[in-house]
């Protein structure tokens, strides 16, 4: 066994650490993690984990979410600079301004936001439960931030609500084009096209299935199609191929990479376990306020 992997396993055991990894992490990290999943699954795992040390292989908003949901645990983010440009498209001040314009609306913030934005939101959601969360808010007007594509998808599926959107988007998913989809249909007429709701509207309208990364994995397994085209970050291919050796998977167009998700390598994970870096620290008030919005979120599937 590789020396680095041996050391990671040894430290993990010694410190009773729980290593969580998002579905977009590199294969070596996915293979060594205790659990690999989508944002909602990882939020729930960190909240319910008996372990007092959580090492979060993903991006900052995910590790912050884990900290807020389990404030007495030590949460580490091995790649200190792994941010999410989508989360950076909105600030807490922007949300407060939106609230002034739409005083009767509830604010639903996608989990891909800073802890400060969550603290001024009524409820959070992930791509896995966004439709259900918005369906259940008590107001007709709903401010949905920051992803306009996911927001559009939610509005289409919850026509009874008046959904107010923010103009944010994910640079990875927005690279998939309608031409990619039309080409894929021509090239693989029997394939099923499964995409993430952060893709642009014209893709969401024409795909066969739209879901979070965990939902995409579930659908790919259940589908009768032997060829599946995926419209999301290429890291998901690892688990798809591992779980479905009888099927073929291709990225829509060319594969697209989230650079921040690739900042965690075995080196970062080892250093994180060794030195207990980089710890997530948030102000108590932010934890309390954001905690309310996140606790509401985890109640919905
Ligand atoms: P999931 O919650 O579907 O895994 O998505 C997270 C994400 O960052 C998508 O870009
Ligand atoms: Fe953020 Fe997009 Fe990367 Fe997801 S894929 S972490 S939304 S930049």
Short mmCIF file of N, CA, C and O in Angstrom, two decimals, residues 17-98:
data_model
loop_
_atom_site.label_atom_id
_atom_site.label_comp_id
_atom_site.label_asym_id
_atom_site.label_seq_id
_atom_site.Cartn_x
_atom_site.Cartn_y
_atom_site.Cartn_z
N UNK A 17 -11.18 10.15 13.39
CA UNK A 17 -11.70 11.20 12.50
C UNK A 17 -12.65 10.61 11.47
O UNK A 17 -12.47 9.46 11.04
N UNK A 18 -13.63 11.41 11.11
CA UNK A 18 -14.54 11.00 10.04
C UNK A 18 -14.15 11.80 8.80
O UNK A 18 -14.17 13.03 8.82
N UNK A 19 -13.79 11.10 7.72
CA UNK A 19 -13.41 11.80 6.49
C UNK A 19 -14.59 11.76 5.52
O UNK A 19 -15.06 10.69 5.11
N UNK A 20 -15.08 12.96 5.21
CA UNK A 20 -16.21 13.07 4.28
C UNK A 20 -15.69 13.64 2.96
O UNK A 20 -14.81 14.50 2.96
N UNK A 21 -16.24 13.17 1.86
CA UNK A 21 -15.81 13.68 0.55
C UNK A 21 -17.01 13.93 -0.35
O UNK A 21 -17.97 13.14 -0.37
N UNK A 22 -16.95 15.03 -1.08
CA UNK A 22 -18.01 15.30 -2.05
C UNK A 22 -17.79 14.46 -3.31
O UNK A 22 -16.66 14.05 -3.61
N UNK A 23 -18.89 14.23 -4.02
CA UNK A 23 -18.86 13.41 -5.25
C UNK A 23 -17.93 13.95 -6.34
O UNK A 23 -17.67 13.26 -7.32
N UNK A 24 -17.45 15.20 -6.24
CA UNK A 24 -16.56 15.77 -7.26
C UNK A 24 -15.08 15.63 -6.89
O UNK A 24 -14.21 16.11 -7.62
N UNK A 25 -14.79 15.04 -5.73
CA UNK A 25 -13.39 14.92 -5.31
C UNK A 25 -12.64 13.96 -6.23
O UNK A 25 -13.25 13.10 -6.90
N UNK A 26 -11.32 14.05 -6.23
CA UNK A 26 -10.52 13.16 -7.10
C UNK A 26 -10.68 11.71 -6.60
O UNK A 26 -10.95 11.48 -5.42
N UNK A 27 -10.53 10.73 -7.50
CA UNK A 27 -10.75 9.33 -7.13
C UNK A 27 -10.01 8.86 -5.88
O UNK A 27 -10.60 8.18 -5.03
N UNK A 28 -8.73 9.25 -5.70
CA UNK A 28 -7.97 8.78 -4.52
C UNK A 28 -8.62 9.25 -3.22
O UNK A 28 -8.59 8.55 -2.22
N UNK A 29 -9.17 10.45 -3.24
CA UNK A 29 -9.83 10.98 -2.03
C UNK A 29 -11.16 10.26 -1.82
O UNK A 29 -11.50 9.85 -0.70
N UNK A 30 -11.92 10.07 -2.89
CA UNK A 30 -13.19 9.35 -2.76
C UNK A 30 -12.95 7.96 -2.19
O UNK A 30 -13.69 7.49 -1.33
N UNK A 31 -11.89 7.31 -2.67
CA UNK A 31 -11.65 5.93 -2.26
C UNK A 31 -11.20 5.79 -0.81
O UNK A 31 -11.39 4.75 -0.20
N UNK A 32 -10.64 6.83 -0.26
CA UNK A 32 -10.13 6.74 1.12
C UNK A 32 -11.13 7.31 2.14
O UNK A 32 -11.00 7.08 3.35
N UNK A 33 -12.13 8.03 1.65
CA UNK A 33 -13.10 8.69 2.55
C UNK A 33 -14.01 7.65 3.22
O UNK A 33 -14.21 6.55 2.70
N UNK A 34 -14.57 8.05 4.38
CA UNK A 34 -15.53 7.17 5.05
C UNK A 34 -16.89 7.24 4.36
O UNK A 34 -17.66 6.30 4.38
N UNK A 35 -17.16 8.41 3.78
CA UNK A 35 -18.44 8.56 3.08
C UNK A 35 -18.28 9.57 1.95
O UNK A 35 -17.62 10.60 2.11
N UNK A 36 -18.88 9.26 0.81
CA UNK A 36 -18.84 10.17 -0.35
C UNK A 36 -20.29 10.48 -0.72
O UNK A 36 -21.11 9.55 -0.84
N UNK A 37 -20.61 11.75 -0.89
CA UNK A 37 -22.01 12.04 -1.20
C UNK A 37 -22.25 13.42 -1.75
O UNK A 37 -21.30 14.15 -2.07
N UNK A 38 -23.54 13.79 -1.85
CA UNK A 38 -23.90 15.13 -2.32
C UNK A 38 -24.01 16.06 -1.10
O UNK A 38 -23.84 15.63 0.05
N UNK A 39 -24.31 17.33 -1.34
CA UNK A 39 -24.31 18.31 -0.23
C UNK A 39 -25.28 17.94 0.89
O UNK A 39 -24.94 18.10 2.06
N UNK A 40 -26.46 17.47 0.53
CA UNK A 40 -27.44 17.17 1.57
C UNK A 40 -27.00 15.95 2.39
O UNK A 40 -27.05 15.96 3.62
N UNK A 41 -26.55 14.93 1.69
CA UNK A 41 -26.08 13.72 2.41
C UNK A 41 -24.93 14.05 3.34
O UNK A 41 -24.87 13.58 4.47
N UNK A 42 -24.00 14.89 2.85
CA UNK A 42 -22.82 15.22 3.66
C UNK A 42 -23.21 16.09 4.87
O UNK A 42 -22.65 15.94 5.95
N UNK A 43 -24.18 16.98 4.68
CA UNK A 43 -24.66 17.81 5.80
C UNK A 43 -25.23 16.90 6.88
O UNK A 43 -24.94 17.06 8.07
N UNK A 44 -26.05 15.95 6.45
CA UNK A 44 -26.69 15.05 7.43
C UNK A 44 -25.65 14.16 8.11
O UNK A 44 -25.73 13.92 9.30
N UNK A 45 -24.71 13.67 7.34
CA UNK A 45 -23.65 12.82 7.91
C UNK A 45 -22.88 13.56 8.98
O UNK A 45 -22.60 13.02 10.04
N UNK A 46 -22.49 14.81 8.69
CA UNK A 46 -21.69 15.54 9.67
C UNK A 46 -22.49 15.83 10.92
O UNK A 46 -21.98 15.76 12.03
N UNK A 47 -23.76 16.13 10.74
CA UNK A 47 -24.63 16.43 11.90
C UNK A 47 -24.77 15.18 12.79
O UNK A 47 -24.71 15.27 14.00
N UNK A 48 -24.95 14.03 12.17
CA UNK A 48 -25.24 12.81 12.95
C UNK A 48 -23.98 12.06 13.38
O UNK A 48 -24.07 11.10 14.13
N UNK A 49 -22.82 12.47 12.88
CA UNK A 49 -21.60 11.71 13.16
C UNK A 49 -21.25 11.68 14.64
O UNK A 49 -21.24 12.72 15.30
N UNK A 50 -20.95 10.51 15.19
CA UNK A 50 -20.51 10.46 16.59
C UNK A 50 -19.08 10.99 16.75
O UNK A 50 -18.71 11.43 17.83
N UNK A 51 -18.32 10.99 15.67
CA UNK A 51 -16.93 11.44 15.72
C UNK A 51 -16.85 12.94 16.03
O UNK A 51 -17.65 13.73 15.54
N UNK A 52 -15.84 13.32 16.83
CA UNK A 52 -15.70 14.74 17.20
C UNK A 52 -14.75 15.48 16.27
O UNK A 52 -14.52 16.68 16.40
N UNK A 53 -14.17 14.74 15.33
CA UNK A 53 -13.27 15.36 14.35
C UNK A 53 -13.74 15.00 12.93
O UNK A 53 -13.78 13.83 12.56
N UNK A 54 -14.11 16.04 12.18
CA UNK A 54 -14.59 15.81 10.81
C UNK A 54 -13.61 16.46 9.84
O UNK A 54 -13.28 17.64 9.97
N UNK A 55 -13.14 15.69 8.88
CA UNK A 55 -12.25 16.25 7.86
C UNK A 55 -13.08 16.30 6.58
O UNK A 55 -13.53 15.26 6.07
N UNK A 56 -13.29 17.52 6.10
CA UNK A 56 -14.22 17.70 4.98
C UNK A 56 -13.48 17.93 3.67
O UNK A 56 -12.93 19.01 3.44
N UNK A 57 -13.48 16.92 2.82
CA UNK A 57 -12.84 17.05 1.50
C UNK A 57 -13.90 17.57 0.53
O UNK A 57 -14.74 16.81 0.02
N UNK A 58 -13.84 18.87 0.33
CA UNK A 58 -14.84 19.51 -0.53
C UNK A 58 -14.47 20.97 -0.62
O UNK A 58 -13.28 21.30 -0.63
N UNK A 59 -15.48 21.84 -0.65
CA UNK A 59 -15.18 23.28 -0.69
C UNK A 59 -15.68 23.94 0.60
O UNK A 59 -16.40 23.33 1.39
N UNK A 60 -15.26 25.21 0.78
CA UNK A 60 -15.47 25.88 2.08
C UNK A 60 -16.92 25.89 2.55
O UNK A 60 -17.19 25.60 3.72
N UNK A 61 -17.88 26.21 1.66
CA UNK A 61 -19.26 26.33 2.17
C UNK A 61 -19.74 24.99 2.74
O UNK A 61 -20.57 24.96 3.65
N UNK A 62 -19.22 23.89 2.23
CA UNK A 62 -19.63 22.57 2.72
C UNK A 62 -19.08 22.33 4.12
O UNK A 62 -19.79 21.84 5.01
N UNK A 63 -17.82 22.69 4.32
CA UNK A 63 -17.21 22.51 5.64
C UNK A 63 -17.86 23.45 6.66
O UNK A 63 -18.08 23.08 7.81
N UNK A 64 -18.19 24.67 6.21
CA UNK A 64 -18.87 25.61 7.12
C UNK A 64 -20.24 25.05 7.53
O UNK A 64 -20.64 25.14 8.68
N UNK A 65 -20.93 24.47 6.55
CA UNK A 65 -22.24 23.88 6.84
C UNK A 65 -22.10 22.78 7.89
O UNK A 65 -22.89 22.69 8.83
N UNK A 66 -21.07 21.95 7.71
CA UNK A 66 -20.83 20.87 8.68
C UNK A 66 -20.58 21.46 10.07
O UNK A 66 -21.11 20.96 11.07
N UNK A 67 -19.80 22.53 10.15
CA UNK A 67 -19.50 23.16 11.43
C UNK A 67 -20.78 23.72 12.08
O UNK A 67 -21.01 23.55 13.28
N UNK A 68 -21.58 24.40 11.27
CA UNK A 68 -22.80 25.01 11.81
C UNK A 68 -23.76 23.94 12.35
O UNK A 68 -24.40 24.11 13.38
N UNK A 69 -23.83 22.82 11.65
CA UNK A 69 -24.75 21.76 12.07
C UNK A 69 -24.19 20.91 13.21
O UNK A 69 -24.89 20.08 13.77
N UNK A 70 -22.91 21.07 13.50
CA UNK A 70 -22.32 20.29 14.60
C UNK A 70 -21.25 21.15 15.26
O UNK A 70 -20.06 20.89 15.14
N UNK A 71 -21.73 22.20 15.94
CA UNK A 71 -20.80 23.24 16.42
C UNK A 71 -19.81 22.77 17.47
O UNK A 71 -18.80 23.40 17.70
N UNK A 72 -20.13 21.65 18.13
CA UNK A 72 -19.20 21.17 19.16
C UNK A 72 -18.10 20.29 18.58
O UNK A 72 -17.22 19.83 19.31
N UNK A 73 -18.16 20.03 17.28
CA UNK A 73 -17.14 19.19 16.66
C UNK A 73 -16.06 20.08 16.03
O UNK A 73 -16.32 21.23 15.68
N UNK A 74 -14.88 19.48 15.86
CA UNK A 74 -13.81 20.19 15.15
C UNK A 74 -13.96 19.82 13.67
O UNK A 74 -13.96 18.62 13.33
N UNK A 75 -14.13 20.83 12.82
CA UNK A 75 -14.28 20.56 11.38
C UNK A 75 -13.06 21.12 10.65
O UNK A 75 -12.72 22.30 10.80
N UNK A 76 -12.42 20.27 9.86
CA UNK A 76 -11.24 20.68 9.11
C UNK A 76 -11.52 20.69 7.62
O UNK A 76 -12.23 19.81 7.11
N UNK A 77 -10.96 21.69 6.94
CA UNK A 77 -11.03 21.77 5.48
C UNK A 77 -9.58 21.62 4.99
O UNK A 77 -8.80 22.56 5.10
N UNK A 78 -9.19 20.46 4.45
CA UNK A 78 -7.79 20.25 4.06
C UNK A 78 -7.28 21.26 3.04
O UNK A 78 -6.11 21.64 3.09
N UNK A 79 -8.14 21.68 2.13
CA UNK A 79 -7.71 22.65 1.11
C UNK A 79 -8.26 24.02 1.50
O UNK A 79 -9.39 24.37 1.18
N UNK A 80 -7.41 24.79 2.18
CA UNK A 80 -7.85 26.07 2.75
C UNK A 80 -8.42 27.03 1.71
O UNK A 80 -9.26 27.85 1.99
N UNK A 81 -7.91 26.92 0.47
CA UNK A 81 -8.32 27.89 -0.56
C UNK A 81 -9.44 27.39 -1.46
O UNK A 81 -9.73 27.99 -2.50
N UNK A 82 -10.06 26.28 -1.07
CA UNK A 82 -11.13 25.73 -1.92
C UNK A 82 -12.44 26.47 -1.67
O UNK A 82 -13.19 26.15 -0.75
N UNK A 83 -12.68 27.47 -2.49
CA UNK A 83 -13.92 28.23 -2.36
C UNK A 83 -14.93 27.78 -3.40
O UNK A 83 -14.73 26.76 -4.07
N UNK A 84 -16.00 28.53 -3.54
CA UNK A 84 -16.98 28.24 -4.60
C UNK A 84 -17.38 29.58 -5.21
O UNK A 84 -18.03 30.39 -4.54
N UNK A 85 -16.98 29.83 -6.47
CA UNK A 85 -17.30 31.13 -7.09
C UNK A 85 -18.80 31.42 -7.11
O UNK A 85 -19.20 32.59 -7.02
N UNK A 86 -19.62 30.39 -7.18
CA UNK A 86 -21.08 30.63 -7.15
C UNK A 86 -21.47 31.25 -5.81
O UNK A 86 -22.22 32.23 -5.76
N UNK A 87 -20.94 30.70 -4.72
CA UNK A 87 -21.25 31.23 -3.38
C UNK A 87 -20.82 32.69 -3.25
O UNK A 87 -21.44 33.46 -2.52
N UNK A 88 -19.77 33.04 -3.99
CA UNK A 88 -19.24 34.41 -3.88
C UNK A 88 -20.04 35.44 -4.69
O UNK A 88 -19.71 36.63 -4.68
N UNK A 89 -21.08 34.99 -5.39
CA UNK A 89 -21.86 35.95 -6.18
C UNK A 89 -22.85 36.75 -5.33
O UNK A 89 -23.51 37.66 -5.84
N UNK A 90 -22.98 36.39 -4.05
CA UNK A 90 -23.94 37.13 -3.22
C UNK A 90 -23.39 37.32 -1.79
O UNK A 90 -22.70 36.44 -1.27
N UNK A 91 -23.71 38.50 -1.22
CA UNK A 91 -23.29 38.79 0.16
C UNK A 91 -24.54 38.91 1.04
O UNK A 91 -25.67 39.05 0.53
N UNK A 92 -24.31 38.95 2.36
CA UNK A 92 -25.42 39.11 3.29
C UNK A 92 -26.13 40.45 3.05
O UNK A 92 -27.35 40.56 3.13
N UNK A 93 -25.32 41.47 2.68
CA UNK A 93 -25.90 42.79 2.42
C UNK A 93 -26.87 42.73 1.22
O UNK A 93 -27.93 43.34 1.23
N UNK A 94 -26.48 41.99 0.19
CA UNK A 94 -27.36 41.82 -0.98
C UNK A 94 -28.70 41.21 -0.55
O UNK A 94 -29.77 41.61 -1.03
N UNK A 95 -28.62 40.22 0.33
CA UNK A 95 -29.85 39.55 0.78
C UNK A 95 -30.72 40.53 1.56
O UNK A 95 -31.95 40.60 1.36
N UNK A 96 -30.09 41.31 2.43
CA UNK A 96 -30.86 42.28 3.22
C UNK A 96 -31.52 43.32 2.30
O UNK A 96 -32.66 43.72 2.54
N UNK A 97 -30.84 43.71 1.24
CA UNK A 97 -31.43 44.64 0.27
C UNK A 97 -32.63 44.00 -0.43
O UNK A 97 -33.66 44.63 -0.62
N UNK A 98 -32.51 42.74 -0.79
CA UNK A 98 -33.63 42.02 -1.43
C UNK A 98 -34.83 41.96 -0.48
O UNK A 98 -35.98 42.09 -0.88
#
